Amino acid sequence: KGVFSTVMRCQDLDAPTLVKVAIKVQRNNEMMRRAGEKEIGYLMRLAENDLAGKRHCIRLLGSFDHEEHLCMVFELLHQNLRQAVKQHGHRRGIRLGAVRVYSRQLFVALSSLEKLGIVHADLKPDNIVVSDDYSAIKVCDFGSACDATDGDITPYLVSRFYRAPEIMLGLRVSCPIDVWAAACSLFELYTGRILFKGASNNEMLKLIQEVKGRLPLKLIRKGTFSEIHFSPANDFLHKDKDRVTGRDVVRLVKFTDTPSSGSDLRTLLTGGAKLPTAEARQVGLFADLLERTLALDPAKRMTAAEALKHPFVVGSRT
């Protein structure tokens, strides 16, 4: 069950053989119908450009109306990745080999979206589903998708924990926001922890700069919402509550170009633990992939197509 729709596991009784499907039932109002029709359009474009069904995006099988609800019929997969990590991650996450396989499949999907000029705009573990045998994943829920050239300025695009900094600064956005969200999701798969768990856009920007260093000045200067988060001298303004009085306070924070102590990605991945040489090398490659896909400047961020050539991802051809 979601805010805008409910997805049901169903059985097609009219099919020659037993067929199980997933049916997404939209809320019954004009806005949701328009959104659903738009989603169907994106799904059909994806299907037309992936006749073999190998690009790791969910397949739309059809649509119909039921009591004025728009219903979309999809292939049925087992569960989403958040559920899978919770069930099999043993409170830590899943093994790095599985993360490597999923990373390649995820970047295949995003590379396909890049080529078609489509932005998913709500990528997260909840919107990535996995097969019964856990060997394959597919990106689903294109209800927030938009054209790469449409990039409207809104500070609340994408679920907050996976929201790229350019969204919060108020810059025009495109496919790089999906790569950022993919990196956050992959970190979560391996560690079982959310990388940036801010309660607001302001706190998100603080956490991001602790891990990645200060945001480039050119992004701050161009951002529609930058004055909310930065001083005239381009120092970060952290909005917090005083622990004693409970009143709202603003604290000026001067970030440097390097991560805060103990907050670099490699340390966050390992918890500072010393790993065996072979594992340490693989974690190092994974950390490098995350560094590049979490580049603060979207123009310098690794694309999905480039990520497919990264040594960590190339390590698996599954």
Protein backbone atom coordinates (compact mmCIF):
# COMPACT_ATOMS: atom_id res chain seq x y z
CA LYS A 1 0.00 0.00 0.00
CA GLY A 2 1.24 3.45 -0.94
CA VAL A 3 -0.05 6.99 -0.64
CA PHE A 4 -1.16 7.14 -4.28
CA SER A 5 -1.82 3.51 -5.16
CA THR A 6 -2.12 -0.06 -3.92
CA VAL A 7 -0.34 -2.99 -5.56
CA MET A 8 -1.99 -6.41 -5.42
CA ARG A 9 -0.63 -9.88 -6.14
CA CYS A 10 -3.17 -11.41 -8.54
CA GLN A 11 -3.87 -14.45 -10.67
CA ASP A 12 -5.09 -14.26 -14.27
CA LEU A 13 -7.91 -16.82 -14.41
CA ASP A 14 -8.49 -16.37 -18.16
CA ALA A 15 -4.91 -17.20 -19.17
CA PRO A 16 -4.31 -20.64 -20.80
CA THR A 17 -1.81 -21.43 -18.03
CA LEU A 18 -1.66 -20.19 -14.47
CA VAL A 19 -0.28 -16.64 -14.61
CA LYS A 20 0.47 -14.52 -11.56
CA VAL A 21 0.74 -10.75 -12.01
CA ALA A 22 1.01 -7.56 -9.97
CA ILE A 23 -1.78 -5.02 -10.44
CA LYS A 24 -1.23 -1.40 -9.42
CA VAL A 25 -4.55 0.30 -8.60
CA GLN A 26 -4.37 4.10 -8.70
CA ARG A 27 -6.41 6.29 -6.37
CA ASN A 28 -9.61 7.47 -8.01
CA ASN A 29 -9.09 11.15 -8.79
CA GLU A 30 -8.28 13.20 -11.86
CA MET A 31 -4.71 14.04 -10.82
CA MET A 32 -3.80 10.39 -10.19
CA ARG A 33 -5.39 9.31 -13.47
CA ARG A 34 -3.23 11.81 -15.38
CA ALA A 35 -0.16 10.62 -13.46
CA GLY A 36 -1.02 6.99 -14.21
CA GLU A 37 -1.50 7.66 -17.91
CA LYS A 38 1.85 9.44 -17.97
CA GLU A 39 3.50 6.47 -16.22
CA ILE A 40 2.01 4.08 -18.80
CA GLY A 41 3.52 6.25 -21.55
CA TYR A 42 7.02 5.96 -20.05
CA LEU A 43 6.63 2.21 -19.49
CA MET A 44 5.56 1.71 -23.11
CA ARG A 45 8.59 3.68 -24.35
CA LEU A 46 10.85 1.50 -22.23
CA ALA A 47 9.21 -1.69 -23.52
CA GLU A 48 9.48 -0.59 -27.16
CA ASN A 49 13.22 -0.11 -26.71
CA ASP A 50 13.73 -3.37 -24.83
CA LEU A 51 11.90 -6.08 -26.78
CA ALA A 52 14.06 -8.82 -25.22
CA GLY A 53 13.26 -7.60 -21.69
CA LYS A 54 16.90 -7.47 -20.62
CA ARG A 55 17.26 -3.83 -19.53
CA HIS A 56 16.12 -4.43 -15.93
CA CYS A 57 13.05 -2.20 -15.96
CA ILE A 58 9.68 -3.61 -14.91
CA ARG A 59 7.46 -4.85 -17.77
CA LEU A 60 3.95 -3.43 -18.18
CA LEU A 61 1.60 -6.18 -19.42
CA GLY A 62 -1.51 -4.06 -19.86
CA SER A 63 -3.98 -1.68 -18.23
CA PHE A 64 -7.72 -1.42 -17.59
CA ASP A 65 -10.33 0.49 -15.60
CA HIS A 66 -12.10 -0.92 -12.57
CA GLU A 67 -14.80 1.16 -10.87
CA GLU A 68 -13.12 4.31 -12.25
CA HIS A 69 -9.70 3.30 -10.89
CA LEU A 70 -6.89 3.10 -13.45
CA CYS A 71 -5.21 -0.30 -13.04
CA MET A 72 -1.81 -1.30 -14.45
CA VAL A 73 -0.83 -4.94 -14.87
CA PHE A 74 2.84 -5.84 -14.37
CA GLU A 75 4.98 -8.94 -14.34
CA LEU A 76 5.16 -10.27 -10.78
CA LEU A 77 8.44 -10.21 -8.88
CA HIS A 78 9.18 -11.47 -5.38
CA GLN A 79 9.77 -8.41 -3.15
CA ASN A 80 11.53 -5.07 -3.09
CA LEU A 81 15.15 -4.62 -2.04
CA ARG A 82 14.31 -2.97 1.26
CA GLN A 83 12.35 -6.06 2.25
CA ALA A 84 15.11 -8.33 0.93
CA VAL A 85 17.84 -6.59 2.94
CA LYS A 86 15.68 -6.66 6.05
CA GLN A 87 15.02 -10.37 5.60
CA HIS A 88 18.46 -11.54 4.51
CA GLY A 89 20.88 -8.82 5.57
CA HIS A 90 21.26 -10.05 9.16
CA ARG A 91 21.15 -6.44 10.42
CA ARG A 92 24.20 -5.54 8.36
CA GLY A 93 23.38 -5.74 4.67
CA ILE A 94 24.01 -8.26 1.94
CA ARG A 95 27.33 -9.68 0.75
CA LEU A 96 29.46 -7.56 -1.56
CA GLY A 97 29.26 -10.07 -4.43
CA ALA A 98 25.48 -9.68 -4.56
CA VAL A 99 25.82 -5.88 -4.38
CA ARG A 100 28.15 -6.07 -7.40
CA VAL A 101 25.61 -8.09 -9.42
CA TYR A 102 22.78 -5.74 -8.49
CA SER A 103 24.90 -2.65 -9.21
CA ARG A 104 25.51 -3.80 -12.77
CA GLN A 105 21.83 -4.53 -13.36
CA LEU A 106 20.82 -1.21 -11.81
CA PHE A 107 23.20 0.77 -14.01
CA VAL A 108 22.00 -1.16 -17.08
CA ALA A 109 18.48 0.10 -16.27
CA LEU A 110 19.65 3.68 -15.66
CA SER A 111 21.79 3.63 -18.80
CA SER A 112 18.67 2.69 -20.76
CA LEU A 113 16.77 5.58 -19.15
CA GLU A 114 19.63 7.97 -19.97
CA LYS A 115 19.53 6.98 -23.65
CA LEU A 116 15.78 7.60 -23.80
CA GLY A 117 16.03 10.88 -21.88
CA ILE A 118 13.89 9.65 -18.99
CA VAL A 119 14.48 10.49 -15.32
CA HIS A 120 12.99 8.00 -12.83
CA ALA A 121 13.00 10.66 -10.07
CA ASP A 122 12.18 8.35 -7.16
CA LEU A 123 14.84 5.65 -7.15
CA LYS A 124 15.32 3.87 -3.80
CA PRO A 125 15.41 0.27 -2.51
CA ASP A 126 11.59 0.27 -2.22
CA ASN A 127 11.31 0.86 -5.98
CA ILE A 128 13.69 -1.91 -7.02
CA VAL A 129 12.16 -5.38 -7.08
CA VAL A 130 13.96 -8.72 -7.05
CA SER A 131 13.18 -12.11 -8.60
CA ASP A 132 12.21 -15.22 -6.62
CA ASP A 133 15.77 -16.60 -6.76
CA TYR A 134 17.33 -13.19 -5.95
CA SER A 135 19.42 -13.31 -9.13
CA ALA A 136 17.84 -10.34 -10.92
CA ILE A 137 16.46 -6.92 -10.04
CA LYS A 138 14.21 -4.53 -11.94
CA VAL A 139 13.48 -0.85 -11.45
CA CYS A 140 9.76 -0.20 -10.89
CA ASP A 141 7.30 2.59 -10.02
CA PHE A 142 7.70 5.21 -12.72
CA GLY A 143 4.93 7.35 -11.23
CA SER A 144 7.32 10.27 -10.65
CA ALA A 145 9.21 9.91 -13.93
CA CYS A 146 9.80 12.91 -16.18
CA ASP A 147 11.66 13.82 -19.36
CA ALA A 148 15.30 14.72 -18.84
CA THR A 149 14.66 18.13 -20.43
CA ASP A 150 11.71 18.91 -18.14
CA GLY A 151 13.72 19.20 -14.88
CA ASP A 152 11.37 21.47 -12.93
CA ILE A 153 12.88 23.21 -9.91
CA THR A 154 11.35 21.81 -6.73
CA PRO A 155 13.17 21.09 -3.44
CA TYR A 156 11.13 17.95 -2.74
CA LEU A 157 11.73 15.78 -5.82
CA VAL A 158 12.84 12.21 -4.93
CA SER A 159 12.41 10.65 -1.48
CA ARG A 160 14.51 12.70 0.96
CA PHE A 161 17.23 10.18 1.93
CA TYR A 162 18.03 9.66 -1.79
CA ARG A 163 17.72 13.30 -2.85
CA ALA A 164 20.70 14.74 -4.73
CA PRO A 165 22.16 18.08 -3.54
CA GLU A 166 21.25 19.92 -6.76
CA ILE A 167 17.57 19.29 -6.02
CA MET A 168 17.84 20.88 -2.57
CA LEU A 169 19.85 23.81 -3.89
CA GLY A 170 17.19 24.56 -6.50
CA LEU A 171 19.05 23.74 -9.72
CA ARG A 172 17.60 22.22 -12.88
CA VAL A 173 17.88 18.46 -12.68
CA SER A 174 18.27 15.55 -15.07
CA CYS A 175 19.50 11.92 -15.14
CA PRO A 176 22.36 12.49 -12.64
CA ILE A 177 19.81 12.59 -9.80
CA ASP A 178 19.04 8.92 -10.50
CA VAL A 179 22.74 8.01 -10.35
CA TRP A 180 22.99 9.75 -6.95
CA ALA A 181 19.97 7.82 -5.66
CA ALA A 182 21.44 4.57 -7.03
CA ALA A 183 24.69 5.16 -5.12
CA CYS A 184 22.79 5.82 -1.88
CA SER A 185 20.79 2.63 -2.46
CA LEU A 186 23.89 0.51 -3.13
CA PHE A 187 25.56 1.78 0.07
CA GLU A 188 22.43 0.76 1.94
CA LEU A 189 22.38 -2.72 0.40
CA TYR A 190 25.92 -3.43 1.61
CA THR A 191 25.79 -1.84 5.05
CA GLY A 192 22.12 -2.13 5.98
CA ARG A 193 22.29 1.58 6.91
CA ILE A 194 20.88 4.68 5.24
CA LEU A 195 23.78 6.85 4.08
CA PHE A 196 22.19 10.29 4.53
CA LYS A 197 19.36 10.17 7.06
CA GLY A 198 18.47 13.84 7.38
CA ALA A 199 15.17 15.03 8.82
CA SER A 200 15.07 18.03 6.44
CA ASN A 201 16.79 19.32 3.32
CA ASN A 202 19.01 21.46 5.54
CA GLU A 203 20.16 18.49 7.59
CA MET A 204 20.60 16.44 4.42
CA LEU A 205 22.99 19.05 3.01
CA LYS A 206 24.93 19.03 6.29
CA LEU A 207 25.31 15.24 6.27
CA ILE A 208 26.28 15.21 2.59
CA GLN A 209 29.04 17.78 3.17
CA GLU A 210 30.36 15.83 6.16
CA VAL A 211 30.91 12.85 3.85
CA LYS A 212 31.81 14.59 0.58
CA GLY A 213 33.27 17.93 1.63
CA ARG A 214 31.81 21.37 0.97
CA LEU A 215 29.57 21.97 -2.00
CA PRO A 216 31.19 23.73 -4.99
CA LEU A 217 30.72 27.50 -4.88
CA LYS A 218 29.39 27.59 -8.46
CA LEU A 219 26.49 25.32 -7.44
CA ILE A 220 25.71 27.43 -4.38
CA ARG A 221 25.76 30.63 -6.43
CA LYS A 222 23.37 29.22 -9.05
CA GLY A 223 20.93 27.60 -6.62
CA THR A 224 17.44 29.09 -6.32
CA PHE A 225 17.23 27.97 -2.66
CA SER A 226 20.87 28.48 -1.67
CA GLU A 227 20.19 31.54 0.51
CA ILE A 228 18.07 29.31 2.77
CA HIS A 229 21.10 27.14 3.55
CA PHE A 230 24.17 29.36 3.04
CA SER A 231 25.41 32.71 4.34
CA PRO A 232 26.42 35.58 1.99
CA ALA A 233 30.00 34.33 2.47
CA ASN A 234 28.85 30.84 1.29
CA ASP A 235 29.27 29.17 4.68
CA PHE A 236 26.68 26.58 5.61
CA LEU A 237 23.86 27.59 7.95
CA HIS A 238 22.79 24.54 9.95
CA LYS A 239 19.29 24.92 11.36
CA ASP A 240 18.90 23.01 14.60
CA LYS A 241 17.13 23.07 17.95
CA ASP A 242 18.87 24.09 21.16
CA ARG A 243 19.01 20.99 23.38
CA VAL A 244 18.32 23.00 26.53
CA THR A 245 15.70 25.54 25.44
CA GLY A 246 14.22 23.65 22.48
CA ARG A 247 14.33 26.86 20.44
CA ASP A 248 15.33 26.95 16.79
CA VAL A 249 18.95 28.04 16.36
CA VAL A 250 21.16 28.60 13.32
CA ARG A 251 24.80 27.56 13.54
CA LEU A 252 27.39 28.53 10.96
CA VAL A 253 29.46 25.52 9.82
CA LYS A 254 32.66 25.92 7.78
CA PHE A 255 33.22 22.77 5.71
CA THR A 256 36.47 22.03 3.89
CA ASP A 257 36.99 20.26 0.57
CA THR A 258 37.64 16.98 2.37
CA PRO A 259 35.30 14.75 4.44
CA SER A 260 34.91 15.33 8.17
CA SER A 261 37.08 13.07 10.33
CA GLY A 262 35.89 9.46 10.16
CA SER A 263 33.13 10.29 7.67
CA ASP A 264 34.81 9.27 4.41
CA LEU A 265 32.99 6.61 2.41
CA ARG A 266 35.56 3.85 2.90
CA THR A 267 35.40 4.25 6.69
CA LEU A 268 31.61 4.32 6.58
CA LEU A 269 31.60 1.10 4.55
CA THR A 270 33.96 -0.80 6.85
CA GLY A 271 33.25 0.81 10.20
CA GLY A 272 37.02 1.28 10.46
CA ALA A 273 37.58 -2.49 10.67
CA LYS A 274 40.68 -4.04 9.09
CA LEU A 275 39.64 -6.43 6.30
CA PRO A 276 41.47 -9.33 4.63
CA THR A 277 43.51 -8.13 1.63
CA ALA A 278 41.20 -9.47 -1.12
CA GLU A 279 38.06 -8.13 0.56
CA ALA A 280 39.72 -4.80 1.33
CA ARG A 281 40.56 -4.39 -2.37
CA GLN A 282 36.95 -5.03 -3.40
CA VAL A 283 35.59 -2.66 -0.76
CA GLY A 284 38.11 -0.09 -1.99
CA LEU A 285 36.77 -0.43 -5.54
CA PHE A 286 33.20 -0.15 -4.23
CA ALA A 287 34.12 3.00 -2.28
CA ASP A 288 35.64 4.48 -5.45
CA LEU A 289 32.45 3.74 -7.40
CA LEU A 290 30.40 5.48 -4.71
CA GLU A 291 32.78 8.47 -4.66
CA ARG A 292 32.32 8.96 -8.39
CA THR A 293 28.56 8.39 -8.46
CA LEU A 294 28.16 10.74 -5.50
CA ALA A 295 30.12 13.61 -7.06
CA LEU A 296 28.58 16.82 -5.71
CA ASP A 297 28.61 18.53 -9.11
CA PRO A 298 26.11 16.68 -11.37
CA ALA A 299 28.19 17.68 -14.41
CA LYS A 300 31.15 15.73 -12.96
CA ARG A 301 29.10 12.83 -11.60
CA MET A 302 29.72 9.47 -13.24
CA THR A 303 26.93 8.53 -15.64
CA ALA A 304 25.21 5.13 -15.57
CA ALA A 305 26.94 4.19 -18.83
CA GLU A 306 30.32 5.10 -17.33
CA ALA A 307 29.52 3.19 -14.14
CA LEU A 308 29.06 0.02 -16.20
CA LYS A 309 32.77 0.24 -17.10
CA HIS A 310 33.96 0.76 -13.50
CA PRO A 311 36.23 -2.06 -12.19
CA PHE A 312 33.87 -2.86 -9.31
CA VAL A 313 30.90 -3.33 -11.65
CA VAL A 314 32.87 -5.09 -14.39
CA GLY A 315 33.84 -7.74 -11.83
CA SER A 316 30.51 -9.51 -12.56
CA ARG A 317 28.76 -10.29 -15.80
CA THR A 318 25.69 -11.93 -14.30
